[in-house]
Short mmCIF file of N, CA and C in Angstrom, two decimals:
data_model
loop_
_atom_site.label_atom_id
_atom_site.label_comp_id
_atom_site.label_asym_id
_atom_site.label_seq_id
_atom_site.Cartn_x
_atom_site.Cartn_y
_atom_site.Cartn_z
N ALA A 364 -6.49 -16.04 4.39
CA ALA A 364 -7.17 -17.22 3.91
C ALA A 364 -8.67 -16.95 3.74
N ARG A 365 -9.28 -16.24 4.71
CA ARG A 365 -10.72 -15.92 4.58
C ARG A 365 -10.95 -15.04 3.37
N ALA A 366 -10.03 -14.12 3.11
CA ALA A 366 -10.18 -13.23 1.96
C ALA A 366 -10.17 -14.03 0.67
N GLU A 367 -9.21 -14.95 0.53
CA GLU A 367 -9.12 -15.74 -0.70
C GLU A 367 -10.29 -16.69 -0.85
N ALA A 368 -10.84 -17.17 0.25
CA ALA A 368 -11.96 -18.09 0.20
C ALA A 368 -13.28 -17.37 -0.06
N GLY A 369 -13.24 -16.04 -0.02
CA GLY A 369 -14.45 -15.26 -0.26
C GLY A 369 -15.34 -15.14 0.95
N SER A 370 -14.84 -15.53 2.12
CA SER A 370 -15.68 -15.47 3.31
C SER A 370 -15.44 -14.21 4.15
N ALA A 371 -14.51 -13.37 3.75
CA ALA A 371 -14.29 -12.11 4.46
C ALA A 371 -15.41 -11.14 4.10
N GLN A 372 -16.06 -10.59 5.11
CA GLN A 372 -17.16 -9.66 4.89
C GLN A 372 -16.66 -8.23 5.00
N LEU A 373 -16.94 -7.44 3.99
CA LEU A 373 -16.58 -6.03 4.03
C LEU A 373 -17.69 -5.24 4.68
N ARG A 374 -17.32 -4.32 5.57
CA ARG A 374 -18.29 -3.42 6.19
C ARG A 374 -18.11 -2.07 5.52
N LEU A 375 -18.98 -1.78 4.57
CA LEU A 375 -18.82 -0.59 3.74
C LEU A 375 -19.34 0.67 4.42
N GLU A 376 -18.56 1.73 4.26
CA GLU A 376 -18.92 3.05 4.76
C GLU A 376 -18.12 4.05 3.95
N GLU A 377 -18.41 5.31 4.11
CA GLU A 377 -17.60 6.33 3.46
C GLU A 377 -16.29 6.48 4.23
N VAL A 378 -15.20 6.38 3.52
CA VAL A 378 -13.86 6.45 4.12
C VAL A 378 -13.08 7.55 3.42
N ASP A 379 -12.46 8.41 4.20
CA ASP A 379 -11.57 9.43 3.64
C ASP A 379 -10.18 8.82 3.58
N LEU A 380 -9.79 8.39 2.38
CA LEU A 380 -8.49 7.74 2.21
C LEU A 380 -7.33 8.68 2.56
N SER A 381 -7.52 9.96 2.33
CA SER A 381 -6.49 10.93 2.67
C SER A 381 -6.27 10.96 4.18
N ALA A 382 -7.33 11.00 4.94
CA ALA A 382 -7.23 11.00 6.41
C ALA A 382 -6.63 9.70 6.91
N GLU A 383 -7.01 8.58 6.30
CA GLU A 383 -6.44 7.28 6.69
C GLU A 383 -4.94 7.26 6.40
N ALA A 384 -4.54 7.82 5.27
CA ALA A 384 -3.12 7.87 4.92
C ALA A 384 -2.34 8.70 5.94
N VAL A 385 -2.91 9.81 6.37
CA VAL A 385 -2.26 10.64 7.39
C VAL A 385 -2.11 9.85 8.69
N ASP A 386 -3.17 9.18 9.11
CA ASP A 386 -3.13 8.39 10.34
C ASP A 386 -2.07 7.29 10.26
N VAL A 387 -2.00 6.59 9.13
CA VAL A 387 -1.02 5.53 8.94
C VAL A 387 0.40 6.11 8.99
N ALA A 388 0.61 7.23 8.32
CA ALA A 388 1.93 7.87 8.32
C ALA A 388 2.33 8.25 9.74
N GLU A 389 1.40 8.80 10.50
CA GLU A 389 1.70 9.17 11.88
C GLU A 389 2.01 7.94 12.73
N GLN A 390 1.28 6.86 12.49
CA GLN A 390 1.48 5.63 13.25
C GLN A 390 2.86 5.02 12.96
N LEU A 391 3.31 5.10 11.72
CA LEU A 391 4.58 4.47 11.33
C LEU A 391 5.77 5.43 11.35
N GLU A 392 5.52 6.68 11.71
CA GLU A 392 6.57 7.68 11.70
C GLU A 392 7.76 7.27 12.57
N VAL A 393 7.50 6.63 13.70
CA VAL A 393 8.58 6.22 14.60
C VAL A 393 9.51 5.21 13.90
N LEU A 394 8.96 4.32 13.08
CA LEU A 394 9.79 3.37 12.34
C LEU A 394 10.67 4.10 11.33
N ALA A 395 10.10 5.09 10.66
CA ALA A 395 10.87 5.88 9.71
C ALA A 395 11.98 6.65 10.43
N GLU A 396 11.67 7.23 11.57
CA GLU A 396 12.67 7.99 12.32
C GLU A 396 13.83 7.11 12.75
N GLU A 397 13.54 5.84 13.10
CA GLU A 397 14.60 4.91 13.49
C GLU A 397 15.58 4.68 12.34
N ARG A 398 15.11 4.86 11.12
CA ARG A 398 15.96 4.67 9.93
C ARG A 398 16.37 6.01 9.32
N ASP A 399 16.20 7.08 10.09
CA ASP A 399 16.55 8.42 9.64
C ASP A 399 15.83 8.76 8.33
N GLN A 400 14.61 8.28 8.21
CA GLN A 400 13.78 8.56 7.04
C GLN A 400 12.72 9.59 7.40
N ARG A 401 12.15 10.17 6.38
CA ARG A 401 11.08 11.14 6.56
C ARG A 401 9.89 10.70 5.72
N ILE A 402 8.69 10.81 6.27
CA ILE A 402 7.47 10.54 5.51
C ILE A 402 6.89 11.88 5.09
N GLU A 403 6.73 12.05 3.79
CA GLU A 403 6.16 13.28 3.25
C GLU A 403 4.74 12.99 2.78
N LEU A 404 3.80 13.79 3.23
CA LEU A 404 2.39 13.61 2.86
C LEU A 404 2.00 14.66 1.84
N VAL A 405 1.36 14.22 0.76
CA VAL A 405 0.88 15.11 -0.29
C VAL A 405 -0.59 14.75 -0.52
N SER A 406 -1.47 15.71 -0.29
CA SER A 406 -2.90 15.45 -0.47
C SER A 406 -3.58 16.66 -1.10
N LEU A 407 -4.56 16.36 -1.90
CA LEU A 407 -5.34 17.43 -2.52
C LEU A 407 -6.68 17.60 -1.81
N GLY A 408 -6.71 17.26 -0.53
CA GLY A 408 -7.94 17.38 0.25
C GLY A 408 -8.57 16.03 0.48
N PRO A 409 -9.80 16.00 0.99
CA PRO A 409 -10.46 14.73 1.27
C PRO A 409 -10.59 13.87 0.01
N VAL A 410 -10.39 12.57 0.20
CA VAL A 410 -10.52 11.59 -0.88
C VAL A 410 -11.49 10.53 -0.37
N ILE A 411 -12.76 10.69 -0.74
CA ILE A 411 -13.80 9.84 -0.18
C ILE A 411 -14.07 8.64 -1.08
N ALA A 412 -14.00 7.45 -0.47
CA ALA A 412 -14.31 6.21 -1.17
C ALA A 412 -15.30 5.44 -0.31
N ARG A 413 -16.02 4.53 -0.92
CA ARG A 413 -16.91 3.64 -0.17
C ARG A 413 -16.17 2.33 0.02
N GLY A 414 -15.86 2.02 1.28
CA GLY A 414 -15.08 0.82 1.51
C GLY A 414 -15.08 0.40 2.96
N ASP A 415 -14.36 -0.66 3.20
CA ASP A 415 -14.17 -1.20 4.54
C ASP A 415 -12.94 -0.52 5.14
N ARG A 416 -13.17 0.30 6.13
CA ARG A 416 -12.10 1.11 6.73
C ARG A 416 -10.94 0.23 7.22
N ILE A 417 -11.23 -0.88 7.84
CA ILE A 417 -10.17 -1.73 8.40
C ILE A 417 -9.34 -2.36 7.28
N ALA A 418 -9.98 -2.88 6.24
CA ALA A 418 -9.25 -3.51 5.14
C ALA A 418 -8.39 -2.47 4.41
N LEU A 419 -8.95 -1.30 4.17
CA LEU A 419 -8.19 -0.26 3.46
C LEU A 419 -7.04 0.26 4.32
N ARG A 420 -7.28 0.42 5.60
CA ARG A 420 -6.21 0.88 6.50
C ARG A 420 -5.08 -0.14 6.54
N GLN A 421 -5.43 -1.44 6.60
CA GLN A 421 -4.39 -2.47 6.62
C GLN A 421 -3.57 -2.45 5.33
N ALA A 422 -4.24 -2.23 4.21
CA ALA A 422 -3.54 -2.14 2.93
C ALA A 422 -2.54 -0.97 2.96
N LEU A 423 -2.98 0.17 3.47
CA LEU A 423 -2.10 1.34 3.55
C LEU A 423 -0.94 1.10 4.51
N LEU A 424 -1.22 0.46 5.64
CA LEU A 424 -0.16 0.13 6.60
C LEU A 424 0.89 -0.75 5.92
N ASN A 425 0.45 -1.75 5.16
CA ASN A 425 1.40 -2.64 4.49
C ASN A 425 2.26 -1.88 3.49
N LEU A 426 1.64 -0.99 2.72
CA LEU A 426 2.39 -0.25 1.70
C LEU A 426 3.44 0.68 2.33
N VAL A 427 3.04 1.43 3.35
CA VAL A 427 3.98 2.37 3.98
C VAL A 427 5.06 1.61 4.75
N ASP A 428 4.68 0.55 5.45
CA ASP A 428 5.66 -0.25 6.18
C ASP A 428 6.71 -0.84 5.23
N ASN A 429 6.27 -1.38 4.09
CA ASN A 429 7.22 -1.91 3.11
C ASN A 429 8.17 -0.83 2.60
N ALA A 430 7.63 0.34 2.32
CA ALA A 430 8.47 1.43 1.82
C ALA A 430 9.55 1.78 2.84
N ILE A 431 9.18 1.82 4.10
CA ILE A 431 10.15 2.13 5.16
C ILE A 431 11.20 1.02 5.26
N LYS A 432 10.75 -0.23 5.24
CA LYS A 432 11.66 -1.37 5.38
C LYS A 432 12.67 -1.45 4.26
N TYR A 433 12.23 -1.25 3.04
CA TYR A 433 13.09 -1.55 1.89
C TYR A 433 13.85 -0.35 1.33
N ALA A 434 13.49 0.85 1.75
CA ALA A 434 14.22 2.03 1.28
C ALA A 434 15.43 2.25 2.20
N PRO A 435 16.49 2.78 1.66
CA PRO A 435 17.70 3.02 2.47
C PRO A 435 17.48 4.07 3.55
N GLU A 436 18.33 4.01 4.54
CA GLU A 436 18.30 5.02 5.60
C GLU A 436 18.52 6.40 4.99
N GLY A 437 17.89 7.40 5.60
CA GLY A 437 18.09 8.77 5.17
C GLY A 437 17.29 9.19 3.95
N THR A 438 16.33 8.37 3.53
CA THR A 438 15.55 8.71 2.34
C THR A 438 14.15 9.19 2.73
N VAL A 439 13.37 9.54 1.72
CA VAL A 439 12.02 10.05 1.92
C VAL A 439 11.03 9.04 1.36
N VAL A 440 9.98 8.78 2.12
CA VAL A 440 8.83 7.99 1.67
C VAL A 440 7.71 8.99 1.44
N THR A 441 7.18 9.03 0.24
CA THR A 441 6.12 9.98 -0.08
C THR A 441 4.79 9.25 -0.17
N VAL A 442 3.79 9.77 0.53
CA VAL A 442 2.44 9.21 0.52
C VAL A 442 1.52 10.28 -0.08
N ARG A 443 0.96 9.98 -1.25
CA ARG A 443 0.08 10.91 -1.97
C ARG A 443 -1.33 10.34 -2.02
N SER A 444 -2.30 11.22 -1.92
CA SER A 444 -3.69 10.80 -2.10
C SER A 444 -4.38 11.79 -3.01
N GLY A 445 -5.36 11.29 -3.72
CA GLY A 445 -6.10 12.15 -4.63
C GLY A 445 -7.22 11.38 -5.31
N CYS A 446 -7.82 12.03 -6.28
CA CYS A 446 -8.92 11.43 -7.02
C CYS A 446 -8.75 11.82 -8.49
N SER A 447 -8.92 10.85 -9.38
CA SER A 447 -8.87 11.15 -10.81
C SER A 447 -9.77 10.18 -11.55
N ASP A 448 -10.54 10.69 -12.49
CA ASP A 448 -11.42 9.86 -13.32
C ASP A 448 -12.32 8.94 -12.50
N GLY A 449 -12.88 9.46 -11.43
CA GLY A 449 -13.80 8.66 -10.60
C GLY A 449 -13.12 7.63 -9.73
N THR A 450 -11.80 7.71 -9.64
CA THR A 450 -11.04 6.75 -8.84
C THR A 450 -10.30 7.46 -7.72
N ALA A 451 -10.49 6.97 -6.50
CA ALA A 451 -9.74 7.46 -5.36
C ALA A 451 -8.43 6.68 -5.32
N PHE A 452 -7.34 7.37 -4.96
CA PHE A 452 -6.07 6.64 -4.90
C PHE A 452 -5.21 7.13 -3.75
N VAL A 453 -4.38 6.22 -3.29
CA VAL A 453 -3.28 6.55 -2.39
C VAL A 453 -2.07 5.85 -2.98
N GLU A 454 -0.99 6.60 -3.14
CA GLU A 454 0.23 5.99 -3.64
C GLU A 454 1.36 6.21 -2.65
N VAL A 455 2.22 5.22 -2.59
CA VAL A 455 3.36 5.26 -1.69
C VAL A 455 4.61 5.10 -2.54
N GLU A 456 5.45 6.11 -2.50
CA GLU A 456 6.67 6.14 -3.31
C GLU A 456 7.89 6.08 -2.40
N ASP A 457 8.82 5.19 -2.74
CA ASP A 457 10.05 5.11 -1.97
C ASP A 457 11.26 5.34 -2.86
N GLN A 458 12.39 5.48 -2.24
CA GLN A 458 13.66 5.68 -2.95
C GLN A 458 14.53 4.44 -2.76
N GLY A 459 13.87 3.29 -2.74
CA GLY A 459 14.55 2.02 -2.49
C GLY A 459 15.22 1.43 -3.71
N PRO A 460 15.52 0.14 -3.64
CA PRO A 460 16.28 -0.52 -4.70
C PRO A 460 15.48 -0.76 -5.98
N GLY A 461 14.18 -0.59 -5.91
CA GLY A 461 13.35 -0.86 -7.08
C GLY A 461 13.10 -2.35 -7.23
N ILE A 462 12.25 -2.69 -8.17
CA ILE A 462 11.87 -4.09 -8.41
C ILE A 462 12.02 -4.36 -9.90
N ALA A 463 12.79 -5.38 -10.21
CA ALA A 463 13.02 -5.74 -11.61
C ALA A 463 11.72 -6.21 -12.25
N ALA A 464 11.62 -6.03 -13.56
CA ALA A 464 10.39 -6.34 -14.31
C ALA A 464 9.91 -7.76 -14.06
N GLU A 465 10.82 -8.72 -13.99
CA GLU A 465 10.39 -10.13 -13.83
C GLU A 465 9.75 -10.43 -12.48
N HIS A 466 9.89 -9.51 -11.53
CA HIS A 466 9.29 -9.71 -10.20
C HIS A 466 8.02 -8.91 -9.98
N ARG A 467 7.70 -7.97 -10.84
CA ARG A 467 6.63 -7.00 -10.55
C ARG A 467 5.26 -7.62 -10.36
N GLU A 468 4.88 -8.60 -11.15
CA GLU A 468 3.58 -9.24 -10.95
C GLU A 468 3.62 -10.22 -9.77
N LYS A 469 4.75 -10.87 -9.59
CA LYS A 469 4.88 -11.90 -8.56
C LYS A 469 4.86 -11.34 -7.15
N VAL A 470 5.25 -10.06 -6.96
CA VAL A 470 5.31 -9.52 -5.60
C VAL A 470 3.94 -9.50 -4.93
N PHE A 471 2.87 -9.62 -5.70
CA PHE A 471 1.52 -9.61 -5.14
C PHE A 471 1.04 -11.02 -4.78
N GLU A 472 1.87 -12.04 -5.04
CA GLU A 472 1.52 -13.41 -4.70
C GLU A 472 1.87 -13.67 -3.23
N ARG A 473 1.07 -14.51 -2.59
CA ARG A 473 1.33 -14.86 -1.19
C ARG A 473 2.71 -15.48 -1.05
N PHE A 474 3.45 -15.03 -0.04
CA PHE A 474 4.75 -15.56 0.37
C PHE A 474 5.89 -15.30 -0.62
N TYR A 475 5.63 -14.58 -1.72
CA TYR A 475 6.69 -14.33 -2.68
C TYR A 475 7.66 -13.29 -2.13
N ARG A 476 8.93 -13.54 -2.29
CA ARG A 476 9.98 -12.62 -1.85
C ARG A 476 10.93 -12.37 -3.01
N VAL A 477 11.25 -11.12 -3.28
CA VAL A 477 12.23 -10.79 -4.31
C VAL A 477 13.61 -11.22 -3.83
N ASP A 478 13.94 -10.87 -2.58
CA ASP A 478 15.25 -11.19 -2.02
C ASP A 478 15.00 -11.88 -0.68
N THR A 479 15.02 -13.21 -0.69
CA THR A 479 14.67 -13.96 0.52
C THR A 479 15.63 -13.71 1.67
N SER A 480 16.91 -13.53 1.39
CA SER A 480 17.86 -13.31 2.49
C SER A 480 17.60 -11.97 3.18
N ARG A 481 17.31 -10.94 2.41
CA ARG A 481 17.04 -9.62 2.99
C ARG A 481 15.71 -9.63 3.72
N SER A 482 14.72 -10.33 3.18
CA SER A 482 13.41 -10.39 3.80
C SER A 482 13.47 -11.07 5.16
N ARG A 483 14.28 -12.13 5.27
CA ARG A 483 14.40 -12.83 6.55
C ARG A 483 14.93 -11.89 7.64
N GLU A 484 15.93 -11.10 7.30
CA GLU A 484 16.52 -10.22 8.31
C GLU A 484 15.58 -9.09 8.69
N MET A 485 14.65 -8.72 7.81
CA MET A 485 13.73 -7.61 8.08
C MET A 485 12.41 -8.07 8.69
N GLY A 486 12.17 -9.36 8.70
CA GLY A 486 10.91 -9.87 9.25
C GLY A 486 9.80 -9.82 8.23
N GLY A 487 8.62 -10.17 8.66
CA GLY A 487 7.46 -10.19 7.77
C GLY A 487 7.15 -11.60 7.31
N THR A 488 5.99 -11.72 6.68
CA THR A 488 5.51 -13.04 6.28
C THR A 488 5.40 -13.22 4.78
N GLY A 489 5.56 -12.15 4.02
CA GLY A 489 5.38 -12.25 2.58
C GLY A 489 3.91 -12.19 2.18
N LEU A 490 3.06 -11.72 3.08
CA LEU A 490 1.63 -11.63 2.80
C LEU A 490 1.15 -10.21 2.56
N GLY A 491 1.94 -9.22 2.91
CA GLY A 491 1.49 -7.83 2.87
C GLY A 491 0.95 -7.37 1.53
N LEU A 492 1.71 -7.58 0.46
CA LEU A 492 1.25 -7.10 -0.85
C LEU A 492 0.11 -7.93 -1.40
N SER A 493 0.03 -9.21 -1.04
CA SER A 493 -1.13 -10.00 -1.48
C SER A 493 -2.39 -9.48 -0.80
N LEU A 494 -2.28 -9.02 0.44
CA LEU A 494 -3.43 -8.44 1.13
C LEU A 494 -3.82 -7.08 0.53
N VAL A 495 -2.82 -6.32 0.10
CA VAL A 495 -3.10 -5.05 -0.57
C VAL A 495 -3.89 -5.32 -1.86
N LYS A 496 -3.43 -6.30 -2.63
CA LYS A 496 -4.11 -6.65 -3.88
C LYS A 496 -5.54 -7.11 -3.61
N TRP A 497 -5.71 -7.97 -2.60
CA TRP A 497 -7.05 -8.45 -2.27
C TRP A 497 -7.95 -7.27 -1.88
N ALA A 498 -7.45 -6.37 -1.04
CA ALA A 498 -8.27 -5.23 -0.59
C ALA A 498 -8.69 -4.38 -1.78
N ALA A 499 -7.76 -4.12 -2.67
CA ALA A 499 -8.08 -3.32 -3.86
C ALA A 499 -9.17 -3.99 -4.68
N GLU A 500 -8.98 -5.26 -4.99
CA GLU A 500 -9.94 -5.98 -5.84
C GLU A 500 -11.28 -6.18 -5.15
N ALA A 501 -11.28 -6.39 -3.85
CA ALA A 501 -12.53 -6.56 -3.11
C ALA A 501 -13.38 -5.29 -3.14
N HIS A 502 -12.73 -4.15 -3.37
CA HIS A 502 -13.42 -2.86 -3.46
C HIS A 502 -13.67 -2.44 -4.91
N GLY A 503 -13.45 -3.35 -5.84
CA GLY A 503 -13.66 -3.02 -7.25
C GLY A 503 -12.54 -2.21 -7.85
N GLY A 504 -11.38 -2.27 -7.23
CA GLY A 504 -10.24 -1.48 -7.69
C GLY A 504 -9.06 -2.35 -8.09
N ARG A 505 -7.89 -1.75 -7.98
CA ARG A 505 -6.67 -2.46 -8.35
C ARG A 505 -5.49 -1.82 -7.63
N VAL A 506 -4.38 -2.54 -7.64
CA VAL A 506 -3.13 -1.99 -7.14
C VAL A 506 -2.16 -1.96 -8.31
N GLU A 507 -1.44 -0.87 -8.41
CA GLU A 507 -0.49 -0.68 -9.51
C GLU A 507 0.91 -0.53 -8.94
N LEU A 508 1.89 -0.93 -9.73
CA LEU A 508 3.28 -0.81 -9.34
C LEU A 508 4.08 -0.22 -10.48
N GLU A 509 4.79 0.85 -10.17
CA GLU A 509 5.77 1.43 -11.10
C GLU A 509 7.12 1.32 -10.39
N SER A 510 8.08 0.72 -11.06
CA SER A 510 9.37 0.55 -10.42
C SER A 510 10.46 0.37 -11.45
N GLU A 511 11.64 0.79 -11.06
CA GLU A 511 12.81 0.61 -11.91
C GLU A 511 13.97 0.32 -10.98
N PRO A 512 14.72 -0.75 -11.25
CA PRO A 512 15.86 -1.06 -10.38
C PRO A 512 16.77 0.15 -10.19
N GLY A 513 17.10 0.39 -8.92
CA GLY A 513 17.97 1.50 -8.57
C GLY A 513 17.27 2.84 -8.45
N LYS A 514 15.97 2.89 -8.75
CA LYS A 514 15.27 4.18 -8.73
C LYS A 514 14.01 4.17 -7.87
N GLY A 515 13.80 3.14 -7.09
CA GLY A 515 12.66 3.13 -6.19
C GLY A 515 11.40 2.56 -6.81
N SER A 516 10.34 2.58 -6.01
CA SER A 516 9.06 2.01 -6.42
C SER A 516 7.92 2.92 -5.99
N THR A 517 6.84 2.87 -6.76
CA THR A 517 5.60 3.53 -6.39
C THR A 517 4.49 2.50 -6.48
N PHE A 518 3.83 2.26 -5.35
CA PHE A 518 2.67 1.39 -5.29
C PHE A 518 1.45 2.28 -5.18
N ARG A 519 0.44 2.03 -5.99
CA ARG A 519 -0.76 2.87 -6.03
C ARG A 519 -1.99 2.00 -5.81
N LEU A 520 -2.73 2.29 -4.75
CA LEU A 520 -4.00 1.64 -4.45
C LEU A 520 -5.10 2.50 -5.05
N ARG A 521 -5.88 1.93 -5.98
CA ARG A 521 -6.97 2.66 -6.64
C ARG A 521 -8.29 1.94 -6.38
N ILE A 522 -9.26 2.70 -5.90
CA ILE A 522 -10.61 2.14 -5.76
C ILE A 522 -11.61 3.22 -6.21
N PRO A 523 -12.81 2.78 -6.60
CA PRO A 523 -13.80 3.78 -7.04
C PRO A 523 -14.08 4.79 -5.93
N SER A 524 -14.21 6.04 -6.32
CA SER A 524 -14.56 7.07 -5.33
C SER A 524 -15.99 6.82 -4.87
N ALA A 525 -16.38 7.45 -3.77
CA ALA A 525 -17.71 7.21 -3.18
C ALA A 525 -18.83 7.49 -4.18
N SER A 526 -18.64 8.45 -5.04
CA SER A 526 -19.71 8.81 -5.99
C SER A 526 -19.85 7.80 -7.13
N THR A 527 -18.80 6.98 -7.36
CA THR A 527 -18.86 6.02 -8.47
C THR A 527 -18.82 4.57 -7.99
N ALA A 528 -18.63 4.35 -6.69
CA ALA A 528 -18.47 2.99 -6.17
C ALA A 528 -19.78 2.20 -6.24
N PRO A 529 -19.72 0.95 -6.76
CA PRO A 529 -20.92 0.11 -6.73
C PRO A 529 -21.16 -0.36 -5.30
N ASP A 530 -22.37 -0.73 -4.99
CA ASP A 530 -22.69 -1.23 -3.66
C ASP A 530 -22.22 -2.68 -3.57
N ARG A 531 -21.19 -2.91 -2.76
CA ARG A 531 -20.62 -4.26 -2.62
C ARG A 531 -21.02 -4.89 -1.31
N GLY A 532 -22.08 -4.41 -0.67
CA GLY A 532 -22.50 -4.93 0.63
C GLY A 532 -22.96 -6.30 0.53
#
């Protein structure tokens, strides 16, 4: 609510998104192991962005947690980080059920659920992806979704790299 009202204050600093992604993967690894899943990390080295470490970490936690929850047991969740065209990114790819085209924009709305019955059994509030979107936009970036039913989803958090980021203090 504070984020949507514009009263959330970002504490900007240089953040290595690659290192944050590794930390998040390590933190959630036990959840993946419970589902016989594996988290694969792919990084091209440090990915430095200017941002609020807590907000960005929470966004990454939401993305990886969703991938673990919604992908079938025995699959791989891939977390990639890198930099391209002045943009730092972390993407989370799963081998889950995918998201139909009519739901792709709506999944970033507060409380929206693609499958309400499945969401109830898995827990959660329906706020995770709306917080990811807010974090991306608050940093001058965006969140992207590539998905096809039956073939999984890739969520990509993109924000300006430290060298191109405007001062949002």
